[in-house]
PDB file of C-alpha atoms in Angstrom:
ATOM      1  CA  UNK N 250     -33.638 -96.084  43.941  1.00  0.00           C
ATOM      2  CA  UNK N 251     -34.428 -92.535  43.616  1.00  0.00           C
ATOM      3  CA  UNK N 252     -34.922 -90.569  40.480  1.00  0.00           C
ATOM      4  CA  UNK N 253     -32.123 -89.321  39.863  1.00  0.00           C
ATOM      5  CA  UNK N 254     -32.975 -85.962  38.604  1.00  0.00           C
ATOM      6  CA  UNK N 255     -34.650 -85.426  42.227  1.00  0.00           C
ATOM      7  CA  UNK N 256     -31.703 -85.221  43.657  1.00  0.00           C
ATOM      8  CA  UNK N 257     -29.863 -83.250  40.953  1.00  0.00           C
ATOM      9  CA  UNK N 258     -32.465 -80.402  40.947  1.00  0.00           C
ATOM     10  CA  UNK N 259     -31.818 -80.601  44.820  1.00  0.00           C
ATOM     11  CA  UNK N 260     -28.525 -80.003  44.266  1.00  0.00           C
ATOM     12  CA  UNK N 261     -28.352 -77.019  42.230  1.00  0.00           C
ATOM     13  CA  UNK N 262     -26.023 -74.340  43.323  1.00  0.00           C
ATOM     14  CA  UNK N 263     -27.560 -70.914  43.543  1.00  0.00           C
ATOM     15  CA  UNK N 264     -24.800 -68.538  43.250  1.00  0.00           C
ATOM     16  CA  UNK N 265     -23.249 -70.216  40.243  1.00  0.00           C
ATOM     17  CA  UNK N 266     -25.031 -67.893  37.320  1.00  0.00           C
ATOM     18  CA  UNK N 267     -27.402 -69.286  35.736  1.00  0.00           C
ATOM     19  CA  UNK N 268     -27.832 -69.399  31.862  1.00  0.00           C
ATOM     20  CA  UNK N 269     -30.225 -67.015  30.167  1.00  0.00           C
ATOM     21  CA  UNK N 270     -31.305 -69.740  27.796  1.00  0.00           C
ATOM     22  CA  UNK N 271     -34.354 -72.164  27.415  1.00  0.00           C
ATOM     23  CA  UNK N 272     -34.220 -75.656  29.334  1.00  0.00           C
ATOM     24  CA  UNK N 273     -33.168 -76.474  32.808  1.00  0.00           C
ATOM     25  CA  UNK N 274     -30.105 -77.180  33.980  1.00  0.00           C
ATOM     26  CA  UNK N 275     -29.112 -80.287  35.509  1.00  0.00           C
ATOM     27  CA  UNK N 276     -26.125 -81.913  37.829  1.00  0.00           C
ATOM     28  CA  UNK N 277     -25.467 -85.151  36.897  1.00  0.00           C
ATOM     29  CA  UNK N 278     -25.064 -87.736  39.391  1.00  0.00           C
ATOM     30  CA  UNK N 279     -21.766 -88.685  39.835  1.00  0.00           C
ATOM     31  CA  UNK N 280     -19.475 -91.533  41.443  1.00  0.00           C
ATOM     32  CA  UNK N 281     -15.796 -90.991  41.842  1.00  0.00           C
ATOM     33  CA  UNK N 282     -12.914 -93.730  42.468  1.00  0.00           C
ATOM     34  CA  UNK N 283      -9.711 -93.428  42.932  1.00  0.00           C
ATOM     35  CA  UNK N 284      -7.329 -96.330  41.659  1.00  0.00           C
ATOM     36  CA  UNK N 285      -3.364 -96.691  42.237  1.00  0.00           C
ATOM     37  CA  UNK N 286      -2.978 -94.574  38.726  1.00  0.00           C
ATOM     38  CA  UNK N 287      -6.106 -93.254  38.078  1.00  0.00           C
ATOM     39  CA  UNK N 288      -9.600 -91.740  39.042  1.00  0.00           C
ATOM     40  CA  UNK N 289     -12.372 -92.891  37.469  1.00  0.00           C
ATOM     41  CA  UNK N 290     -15.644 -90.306  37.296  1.00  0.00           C
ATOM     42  CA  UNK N 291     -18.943 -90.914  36.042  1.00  0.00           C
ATOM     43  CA  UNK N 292     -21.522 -89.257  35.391  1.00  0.00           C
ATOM     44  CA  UNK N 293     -25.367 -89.929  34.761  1.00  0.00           C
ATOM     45  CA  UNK N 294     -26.085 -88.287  31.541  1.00  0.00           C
ATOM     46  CA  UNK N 295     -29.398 -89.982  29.925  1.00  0.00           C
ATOM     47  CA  UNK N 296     -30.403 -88.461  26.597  1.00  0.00           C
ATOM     48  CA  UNK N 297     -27.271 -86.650  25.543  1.00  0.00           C
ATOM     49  CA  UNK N 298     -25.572 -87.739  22.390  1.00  0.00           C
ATOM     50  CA  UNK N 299     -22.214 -87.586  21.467  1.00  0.00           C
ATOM     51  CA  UNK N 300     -22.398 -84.765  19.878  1.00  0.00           C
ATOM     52  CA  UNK N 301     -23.931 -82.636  22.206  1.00  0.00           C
ATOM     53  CA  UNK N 302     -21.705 -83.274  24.647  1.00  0.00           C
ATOM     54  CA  UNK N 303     -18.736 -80.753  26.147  1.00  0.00           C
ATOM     55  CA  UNK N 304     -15.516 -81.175  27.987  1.00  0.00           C
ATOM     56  CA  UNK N 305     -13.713 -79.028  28.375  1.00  0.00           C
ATOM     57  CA  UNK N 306     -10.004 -78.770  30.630  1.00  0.00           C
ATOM     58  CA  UNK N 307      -9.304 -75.196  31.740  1.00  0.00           C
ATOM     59  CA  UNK N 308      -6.566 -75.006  34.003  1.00  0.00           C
ATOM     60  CA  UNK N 309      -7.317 -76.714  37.250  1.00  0.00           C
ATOM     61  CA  UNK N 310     -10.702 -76.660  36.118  1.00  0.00           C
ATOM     62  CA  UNK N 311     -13.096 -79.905  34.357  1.00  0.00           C
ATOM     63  CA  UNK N 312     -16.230 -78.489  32.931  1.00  0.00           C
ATOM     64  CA  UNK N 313     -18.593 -80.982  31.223  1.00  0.00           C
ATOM     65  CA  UNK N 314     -21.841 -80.194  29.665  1.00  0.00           C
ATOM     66  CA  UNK N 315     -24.290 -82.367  28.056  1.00  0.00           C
ATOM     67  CA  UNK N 316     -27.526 -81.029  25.996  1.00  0.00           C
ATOM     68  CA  UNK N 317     -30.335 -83.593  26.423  1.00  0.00           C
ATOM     69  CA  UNK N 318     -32.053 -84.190  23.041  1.00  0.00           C
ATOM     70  CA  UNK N 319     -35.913 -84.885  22.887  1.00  0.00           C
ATOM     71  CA  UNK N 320     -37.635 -86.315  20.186  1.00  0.00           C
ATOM     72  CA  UNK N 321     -40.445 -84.289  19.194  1.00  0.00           C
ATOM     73  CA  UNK N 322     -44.124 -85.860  19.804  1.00  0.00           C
ATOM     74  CA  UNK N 323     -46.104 -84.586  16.904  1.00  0.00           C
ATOM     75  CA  UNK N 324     -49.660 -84.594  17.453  1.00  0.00           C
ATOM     76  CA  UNK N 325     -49.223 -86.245  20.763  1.00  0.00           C
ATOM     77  CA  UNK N 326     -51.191 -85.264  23.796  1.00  0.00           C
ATOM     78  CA  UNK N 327     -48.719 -85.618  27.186  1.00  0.00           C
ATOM     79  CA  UNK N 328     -50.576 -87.814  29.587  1.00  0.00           C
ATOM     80  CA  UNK N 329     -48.242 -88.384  32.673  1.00  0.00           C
ATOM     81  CA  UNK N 330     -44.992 -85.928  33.002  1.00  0.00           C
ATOM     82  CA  UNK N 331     -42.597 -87.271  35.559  1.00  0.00           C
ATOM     83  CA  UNK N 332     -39.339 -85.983  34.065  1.00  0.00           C
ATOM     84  CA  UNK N 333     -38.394 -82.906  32.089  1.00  0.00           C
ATOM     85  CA  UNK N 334     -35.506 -82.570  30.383  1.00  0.00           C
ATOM     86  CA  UNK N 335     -32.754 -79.836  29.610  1.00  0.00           C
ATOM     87  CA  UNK N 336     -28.591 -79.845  29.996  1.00  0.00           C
ATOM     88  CA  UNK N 337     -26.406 -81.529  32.502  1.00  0.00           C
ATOM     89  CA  UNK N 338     -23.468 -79.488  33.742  1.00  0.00           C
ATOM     90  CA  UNK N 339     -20.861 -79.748  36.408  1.00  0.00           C
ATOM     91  CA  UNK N 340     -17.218 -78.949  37.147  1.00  0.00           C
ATOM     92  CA  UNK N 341     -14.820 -80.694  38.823  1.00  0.00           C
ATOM     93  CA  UNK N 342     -11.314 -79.513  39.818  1.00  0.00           C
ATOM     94  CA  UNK N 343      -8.843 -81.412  38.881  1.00  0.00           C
ATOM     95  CA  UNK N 344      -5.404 -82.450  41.116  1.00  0.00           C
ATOM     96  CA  UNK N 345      -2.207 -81.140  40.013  1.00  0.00           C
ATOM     97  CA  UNK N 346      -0.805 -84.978  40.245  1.00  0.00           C
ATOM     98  CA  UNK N 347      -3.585 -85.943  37.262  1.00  0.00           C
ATOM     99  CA  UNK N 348      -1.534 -86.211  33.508  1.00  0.00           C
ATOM    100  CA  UNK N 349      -4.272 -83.792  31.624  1.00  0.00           C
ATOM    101  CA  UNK N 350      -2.491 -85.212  27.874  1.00  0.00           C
ATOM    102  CA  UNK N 351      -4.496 -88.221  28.722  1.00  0.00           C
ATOM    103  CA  UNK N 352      -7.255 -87.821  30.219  1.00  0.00           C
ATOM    104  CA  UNK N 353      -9.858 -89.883  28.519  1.00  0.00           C
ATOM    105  CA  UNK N 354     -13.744 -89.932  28.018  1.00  0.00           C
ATOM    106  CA  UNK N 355     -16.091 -92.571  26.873  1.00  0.00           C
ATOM    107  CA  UNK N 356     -20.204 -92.075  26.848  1.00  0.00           C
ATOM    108  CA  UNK N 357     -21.692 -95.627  26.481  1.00  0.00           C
ATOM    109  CA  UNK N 358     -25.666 -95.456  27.451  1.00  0.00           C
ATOM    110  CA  UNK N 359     -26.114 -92.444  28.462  1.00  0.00           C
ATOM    111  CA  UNK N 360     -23.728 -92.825  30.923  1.00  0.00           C
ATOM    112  CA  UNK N 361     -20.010 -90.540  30.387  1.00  0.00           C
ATOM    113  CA  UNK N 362     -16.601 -92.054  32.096  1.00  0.00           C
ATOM    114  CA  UNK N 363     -13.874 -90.330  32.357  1.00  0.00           C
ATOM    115  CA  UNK N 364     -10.739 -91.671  33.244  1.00  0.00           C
ATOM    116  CA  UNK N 365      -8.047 -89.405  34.440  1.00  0.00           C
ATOM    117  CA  UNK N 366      -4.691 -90.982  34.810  1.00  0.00           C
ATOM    118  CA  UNK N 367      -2.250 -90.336  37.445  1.00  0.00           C
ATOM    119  CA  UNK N 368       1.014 -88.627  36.154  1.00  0.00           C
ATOM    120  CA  UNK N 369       4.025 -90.795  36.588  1.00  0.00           C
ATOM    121  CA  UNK N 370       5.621 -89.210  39.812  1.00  0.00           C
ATOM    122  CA  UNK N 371       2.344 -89.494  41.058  1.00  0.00           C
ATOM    123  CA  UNK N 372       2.071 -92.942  41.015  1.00  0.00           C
ATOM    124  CA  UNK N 373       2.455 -95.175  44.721  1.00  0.00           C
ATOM    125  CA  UNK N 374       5.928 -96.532  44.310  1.00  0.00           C
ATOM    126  CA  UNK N 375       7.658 -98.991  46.576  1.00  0.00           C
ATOM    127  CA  UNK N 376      11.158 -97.828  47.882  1.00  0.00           C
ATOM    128  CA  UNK N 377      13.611-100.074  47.484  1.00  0.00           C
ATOM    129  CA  UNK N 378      16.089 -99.767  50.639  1.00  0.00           C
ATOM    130  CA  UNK N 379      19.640-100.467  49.947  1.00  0.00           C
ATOM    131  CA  UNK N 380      21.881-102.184  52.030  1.00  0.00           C
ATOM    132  CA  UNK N 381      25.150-101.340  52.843  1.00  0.00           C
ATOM    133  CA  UNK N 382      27.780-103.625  53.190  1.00  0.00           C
TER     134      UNK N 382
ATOM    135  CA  UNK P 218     -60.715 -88.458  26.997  1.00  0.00           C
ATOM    136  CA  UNK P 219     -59.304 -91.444  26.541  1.00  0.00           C
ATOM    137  CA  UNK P 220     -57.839 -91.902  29.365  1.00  0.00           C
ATOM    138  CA  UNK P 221     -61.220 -92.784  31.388  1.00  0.00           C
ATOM    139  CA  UNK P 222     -61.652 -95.397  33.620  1.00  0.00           C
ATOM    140  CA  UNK P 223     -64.007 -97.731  31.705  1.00  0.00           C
ATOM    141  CA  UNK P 224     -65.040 -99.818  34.705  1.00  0.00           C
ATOM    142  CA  UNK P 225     -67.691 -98.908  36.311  1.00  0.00           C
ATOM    143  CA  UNK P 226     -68.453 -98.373  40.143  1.00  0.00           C
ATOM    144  CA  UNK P 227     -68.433-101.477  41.823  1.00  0.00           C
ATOM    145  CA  UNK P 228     -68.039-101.383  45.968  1.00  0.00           C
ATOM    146  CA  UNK P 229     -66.206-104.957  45.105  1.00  0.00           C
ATOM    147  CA  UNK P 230     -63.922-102.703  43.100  1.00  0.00           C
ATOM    148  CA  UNK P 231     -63.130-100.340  45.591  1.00  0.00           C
ATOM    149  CA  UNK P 232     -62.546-103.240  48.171  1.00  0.00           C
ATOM    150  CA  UNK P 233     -59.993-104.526  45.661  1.00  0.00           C
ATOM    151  CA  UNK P 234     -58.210-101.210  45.170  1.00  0.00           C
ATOM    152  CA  UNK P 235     -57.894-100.979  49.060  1.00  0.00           C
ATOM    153  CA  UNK P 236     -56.628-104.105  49.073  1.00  0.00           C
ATOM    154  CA  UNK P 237     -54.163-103.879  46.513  1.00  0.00           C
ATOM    155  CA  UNK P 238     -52.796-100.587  48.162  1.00  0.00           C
ATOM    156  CA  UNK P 239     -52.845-102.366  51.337  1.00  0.00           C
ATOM    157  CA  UNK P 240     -50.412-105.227  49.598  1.00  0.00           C
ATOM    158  CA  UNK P 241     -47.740-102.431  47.403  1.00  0.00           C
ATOM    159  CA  UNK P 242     -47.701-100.855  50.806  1.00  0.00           C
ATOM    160  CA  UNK P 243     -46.011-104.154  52.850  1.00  0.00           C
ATOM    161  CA  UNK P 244     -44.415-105.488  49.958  1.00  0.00           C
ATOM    162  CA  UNK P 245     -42.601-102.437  48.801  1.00  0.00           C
ATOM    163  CA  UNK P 246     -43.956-103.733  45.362  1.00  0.00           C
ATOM    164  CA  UNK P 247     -44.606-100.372  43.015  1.00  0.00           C
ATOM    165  CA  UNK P 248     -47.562-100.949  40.903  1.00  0.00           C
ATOM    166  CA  UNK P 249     -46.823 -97.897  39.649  1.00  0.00           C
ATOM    167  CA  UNK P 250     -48.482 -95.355  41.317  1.00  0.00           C
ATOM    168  CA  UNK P 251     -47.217 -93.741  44.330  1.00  0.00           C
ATOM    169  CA  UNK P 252     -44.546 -95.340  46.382  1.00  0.00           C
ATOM    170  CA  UNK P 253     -41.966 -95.732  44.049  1.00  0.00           C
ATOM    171  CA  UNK P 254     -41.429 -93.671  41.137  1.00  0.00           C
ATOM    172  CA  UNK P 255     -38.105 -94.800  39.363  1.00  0.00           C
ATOM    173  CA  UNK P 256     -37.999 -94.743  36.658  1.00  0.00           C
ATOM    174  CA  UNK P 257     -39.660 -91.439  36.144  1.00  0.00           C
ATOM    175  CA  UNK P 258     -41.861 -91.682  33.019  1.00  0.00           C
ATOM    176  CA  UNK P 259     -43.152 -89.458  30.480  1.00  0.00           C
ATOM    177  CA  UNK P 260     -46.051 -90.750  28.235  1.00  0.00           C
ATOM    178  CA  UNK P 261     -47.432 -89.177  25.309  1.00  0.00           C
ATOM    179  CA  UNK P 262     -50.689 -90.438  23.260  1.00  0.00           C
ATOM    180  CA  UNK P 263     -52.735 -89.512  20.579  1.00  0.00           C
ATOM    181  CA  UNK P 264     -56.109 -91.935  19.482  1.00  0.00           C
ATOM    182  CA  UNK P 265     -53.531 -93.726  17.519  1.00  0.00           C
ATOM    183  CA  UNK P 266     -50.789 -94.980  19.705  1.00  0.00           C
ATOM    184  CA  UNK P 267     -48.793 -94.670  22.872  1.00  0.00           C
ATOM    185  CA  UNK P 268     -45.050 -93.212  23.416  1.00  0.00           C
ATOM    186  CA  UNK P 269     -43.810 -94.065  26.830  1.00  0.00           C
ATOM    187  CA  UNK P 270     -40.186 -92.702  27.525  1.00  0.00           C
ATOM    188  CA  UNK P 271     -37.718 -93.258  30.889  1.00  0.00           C
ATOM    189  CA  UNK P 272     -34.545 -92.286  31.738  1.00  0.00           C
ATOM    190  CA  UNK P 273     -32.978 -95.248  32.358  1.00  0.00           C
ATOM    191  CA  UNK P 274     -28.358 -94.510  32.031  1.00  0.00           C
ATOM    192  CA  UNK P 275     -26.164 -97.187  32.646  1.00  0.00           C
ATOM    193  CA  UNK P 276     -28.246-100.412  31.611  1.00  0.00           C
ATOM    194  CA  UNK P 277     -27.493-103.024  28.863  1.00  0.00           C
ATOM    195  CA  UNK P 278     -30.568-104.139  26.986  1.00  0.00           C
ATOM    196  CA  UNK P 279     -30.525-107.404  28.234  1.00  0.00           C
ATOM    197  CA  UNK P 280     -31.126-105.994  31.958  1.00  0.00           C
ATOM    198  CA  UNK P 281     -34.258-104.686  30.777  1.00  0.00           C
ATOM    199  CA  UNK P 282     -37.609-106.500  30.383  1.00  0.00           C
ATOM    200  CA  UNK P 283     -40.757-104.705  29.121  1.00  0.00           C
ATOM    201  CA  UNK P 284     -44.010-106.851  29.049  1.00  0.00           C
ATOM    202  CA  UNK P 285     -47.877-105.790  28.435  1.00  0.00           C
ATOM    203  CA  UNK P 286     -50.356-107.544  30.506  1.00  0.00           C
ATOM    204  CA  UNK P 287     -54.119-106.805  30.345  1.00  0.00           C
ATOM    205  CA  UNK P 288     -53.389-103.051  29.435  1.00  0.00           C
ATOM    206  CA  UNK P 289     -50.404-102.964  31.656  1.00  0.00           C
ATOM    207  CA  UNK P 290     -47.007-102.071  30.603  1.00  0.00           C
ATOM    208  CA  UNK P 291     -44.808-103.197  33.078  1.00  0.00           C
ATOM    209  CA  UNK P 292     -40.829-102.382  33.059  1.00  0.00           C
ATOM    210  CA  UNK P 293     -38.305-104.230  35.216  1.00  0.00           C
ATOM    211  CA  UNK P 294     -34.604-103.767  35.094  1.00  0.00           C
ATOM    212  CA  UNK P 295     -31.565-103.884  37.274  1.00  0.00           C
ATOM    213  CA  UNK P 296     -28.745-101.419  37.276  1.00  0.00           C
ATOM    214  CA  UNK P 297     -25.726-103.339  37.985  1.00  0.00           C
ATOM    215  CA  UNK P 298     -23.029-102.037  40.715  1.00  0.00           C
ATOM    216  CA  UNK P 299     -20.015-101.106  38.226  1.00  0.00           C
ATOM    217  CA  UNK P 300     -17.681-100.273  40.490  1.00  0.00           C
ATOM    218  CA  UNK P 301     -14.371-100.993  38.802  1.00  0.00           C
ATOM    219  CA  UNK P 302     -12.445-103.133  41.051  1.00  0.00           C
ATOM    220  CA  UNK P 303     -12.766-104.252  44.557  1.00  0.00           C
ATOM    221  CA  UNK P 304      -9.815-102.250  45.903  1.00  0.00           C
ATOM    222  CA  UNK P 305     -10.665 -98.833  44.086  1.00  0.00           C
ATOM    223  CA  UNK P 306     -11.638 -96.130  46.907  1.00  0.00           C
ATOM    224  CA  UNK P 307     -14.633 -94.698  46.745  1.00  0.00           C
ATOM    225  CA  UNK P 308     -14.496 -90.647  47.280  1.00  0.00           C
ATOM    226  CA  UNK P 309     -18.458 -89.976  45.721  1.00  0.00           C
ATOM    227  CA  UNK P 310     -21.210 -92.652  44.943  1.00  0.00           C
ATOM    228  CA  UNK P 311     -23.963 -90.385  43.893  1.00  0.00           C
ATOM    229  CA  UNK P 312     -25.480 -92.957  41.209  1.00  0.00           C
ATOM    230  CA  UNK P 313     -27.919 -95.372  42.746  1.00  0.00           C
ATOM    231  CA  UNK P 314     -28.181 -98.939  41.416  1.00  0.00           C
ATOM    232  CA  UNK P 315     -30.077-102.218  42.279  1.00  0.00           C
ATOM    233  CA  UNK P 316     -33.601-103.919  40.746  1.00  0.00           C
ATOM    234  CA  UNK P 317     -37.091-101.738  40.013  1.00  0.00           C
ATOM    235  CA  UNK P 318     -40.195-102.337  38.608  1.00  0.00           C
ATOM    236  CA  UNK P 319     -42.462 -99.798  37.243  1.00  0.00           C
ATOM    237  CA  UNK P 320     -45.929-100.577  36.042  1.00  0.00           C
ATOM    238  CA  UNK P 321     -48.076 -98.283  34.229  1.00  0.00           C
ATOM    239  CA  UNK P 322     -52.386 -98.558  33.185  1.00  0.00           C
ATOM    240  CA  UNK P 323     -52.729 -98.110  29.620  1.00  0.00           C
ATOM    241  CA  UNK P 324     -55.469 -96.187  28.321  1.00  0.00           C
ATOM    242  CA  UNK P 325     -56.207 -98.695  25.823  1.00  0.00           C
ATOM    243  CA  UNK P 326     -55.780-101.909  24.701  1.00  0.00           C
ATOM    244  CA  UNK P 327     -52.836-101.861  21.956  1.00  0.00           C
ATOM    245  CA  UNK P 328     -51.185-104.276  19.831  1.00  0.00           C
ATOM    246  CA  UNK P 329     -48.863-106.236  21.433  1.00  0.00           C
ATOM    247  CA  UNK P 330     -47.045-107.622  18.367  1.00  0.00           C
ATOM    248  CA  UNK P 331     -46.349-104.605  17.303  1.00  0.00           C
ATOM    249  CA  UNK P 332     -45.092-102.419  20.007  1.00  0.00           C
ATOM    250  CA  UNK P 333     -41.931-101.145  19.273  1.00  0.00           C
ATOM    251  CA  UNK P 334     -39.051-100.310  22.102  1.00  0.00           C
ATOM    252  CA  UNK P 335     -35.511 -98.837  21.925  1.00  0.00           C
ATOM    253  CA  UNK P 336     -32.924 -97.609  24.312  1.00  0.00           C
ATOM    254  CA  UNK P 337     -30.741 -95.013  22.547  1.00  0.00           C
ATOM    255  CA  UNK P 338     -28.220 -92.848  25.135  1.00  0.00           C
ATOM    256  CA  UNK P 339     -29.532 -94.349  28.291  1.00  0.00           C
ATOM    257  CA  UNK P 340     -33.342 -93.366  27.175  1.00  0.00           C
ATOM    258  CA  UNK P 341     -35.912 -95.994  26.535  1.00  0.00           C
ATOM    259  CA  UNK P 342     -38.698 -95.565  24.375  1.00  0.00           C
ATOM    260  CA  UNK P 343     -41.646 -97.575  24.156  1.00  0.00           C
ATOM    261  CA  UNK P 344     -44.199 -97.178  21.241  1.00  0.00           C
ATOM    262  CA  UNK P 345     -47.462 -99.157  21.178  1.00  0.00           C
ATOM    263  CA  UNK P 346     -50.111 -99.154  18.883  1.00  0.00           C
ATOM    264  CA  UNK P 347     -53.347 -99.095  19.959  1.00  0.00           C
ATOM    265  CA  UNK P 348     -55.482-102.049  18.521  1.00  0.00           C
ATOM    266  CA  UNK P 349     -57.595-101.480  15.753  1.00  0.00           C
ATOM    267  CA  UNK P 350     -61.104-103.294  17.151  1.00  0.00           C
ATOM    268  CA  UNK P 351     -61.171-100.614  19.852  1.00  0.00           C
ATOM    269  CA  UNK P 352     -59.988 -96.941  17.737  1.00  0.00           C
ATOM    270  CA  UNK P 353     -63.053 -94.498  17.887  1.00  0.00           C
ATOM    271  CA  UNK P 354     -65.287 -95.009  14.664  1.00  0.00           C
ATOM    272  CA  UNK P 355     -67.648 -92.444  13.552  1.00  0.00           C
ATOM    273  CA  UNK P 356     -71.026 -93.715  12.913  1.00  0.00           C
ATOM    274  CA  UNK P 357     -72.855 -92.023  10.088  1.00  0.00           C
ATOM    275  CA  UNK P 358     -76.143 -91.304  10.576  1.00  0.00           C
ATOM    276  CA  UNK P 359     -79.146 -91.823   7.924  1.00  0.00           C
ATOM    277  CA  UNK P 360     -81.588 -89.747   7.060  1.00  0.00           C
ATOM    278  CA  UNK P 361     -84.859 -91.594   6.281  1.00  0.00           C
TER     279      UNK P 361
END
């Protein structure tokens, strides 16, 4: 299993601007499925509370964004540094056939799920063929 | 500091360490050095204690098992697959999942009733007090 933050620094999108703030940004990793009426996405988001977390719906557009928070280590000397931390961000645009009134999100250990349902004349639908007599 | 190798040279002990690299490198078994670095870890320490953190999203505490052996902390875990159903197409599986064990040298020996762990937000953090018997103790010196 890789570390996951490997391959989200990898991933990081140069020509999207980058904030002129402290921390790093972050892409979460993310796994998308698509069920008969919705799409599920989630998103790797370790260390973000509830309340530091931001989704926002603009148009066509998903925008989430996560600030990591890091307990403070008073007096303590850092002996090994693997990971650093910062704020998870990503967009995602979203299909016209998705109903945006409720779209819903759930973080659960450190990992967000949203679940986007289909709108109704979306949905697969069997056609019922009449027969004429 | 303290985070010195205490043993001293032995050519025995270099023998071992070959071997033992020899072993993590055709098992695929981390012992928590080079090969395999998940989880990443970040470990703070003072004279006092030791604060070991890992990003770890997506577990339930019962898929995680921390132990300390002979100055080793050792943490195993599995991420469970959570796809949601069997029929549900797959357009992007960027999260990995599957077993891992991490093991990491402690600098000291610490108190193993009274290390402390939580998982908050997909974070674990491990705090262990370092035992008393081996803290630094300043020896006063007598004049005669």
């Amino acid at each position: 299993m890789k570390d996951t933050k490997d391959t989200a620094v990898e991933k990081v999108d140069r020509k999207q601007a980058e904030p002129a703030r402290k921390g790093r940004m972050y892409i979460p990793n993310t796994d998308i499925y698509e069920k008969d009426d919705s799409i599920l996405v989630r998103c790797d988001m370790p260390g973000v509370a509830q309340e530091n977390l931001d989704i926002r719906l603009d148009n066509n557009e998903l925008e989430i964004t996560g600030t990591q928070t890091v307990s403070a280590m008073d007096e303590m000397d850092p002996l090994i540094n693997e990971y650093a931390t910062g704020t998870y961000r990503r967009r995602f645009n979203i299909p016209q056939l998705i109903d945006r009134d409720k779209i819903h999100a759930r973080l659960h250990n450190g990992v967000l799920e949203l679940e986007l349902p289909k709108a109704e004349q979306a949905k697969p639908r069997k056609i019922e063929i009449s027969t004429e007599r | 500091m303290y985070w010195t190798n205490s043993r001293t040279w032995s050519p025995f002990g270099e023998l071992r360490g070959l071997q033992r690299e020899m072993n993590r490198l055709f098992d695929g078994y981390d012992n928590g050095t080079s090969l395999s670095r998940f989880p990443a870890l970040n470990v703070w320490g003072n004279t006092d204690q030791i604060i070991v953190t890992a990003e770890l999203p997506g577990l339930e505490i019962e898929d995680l098992d921390l132990s300390v052996v002979n100055n080793q902390l050792t943490i195993k875990g599995e991420r469970k697959n959570d796809k949601p159903a069997e029929d549900a197409v797959c357009h992007r599986n960027e999260r990995g999942c599957g077993a891992f064990v991490r093991t990491v040298k402690l600098p000291f020996a610490v108190e193993n009733d009274r290390i402390t762990a939580k998982y908050e937000n997909g974070v674990l953090s491990i705090v262990m007090p370092r035992q008393e018997a081996t803290k630094p103790k300043r020896i006063e010196i007598k004049t005669a």
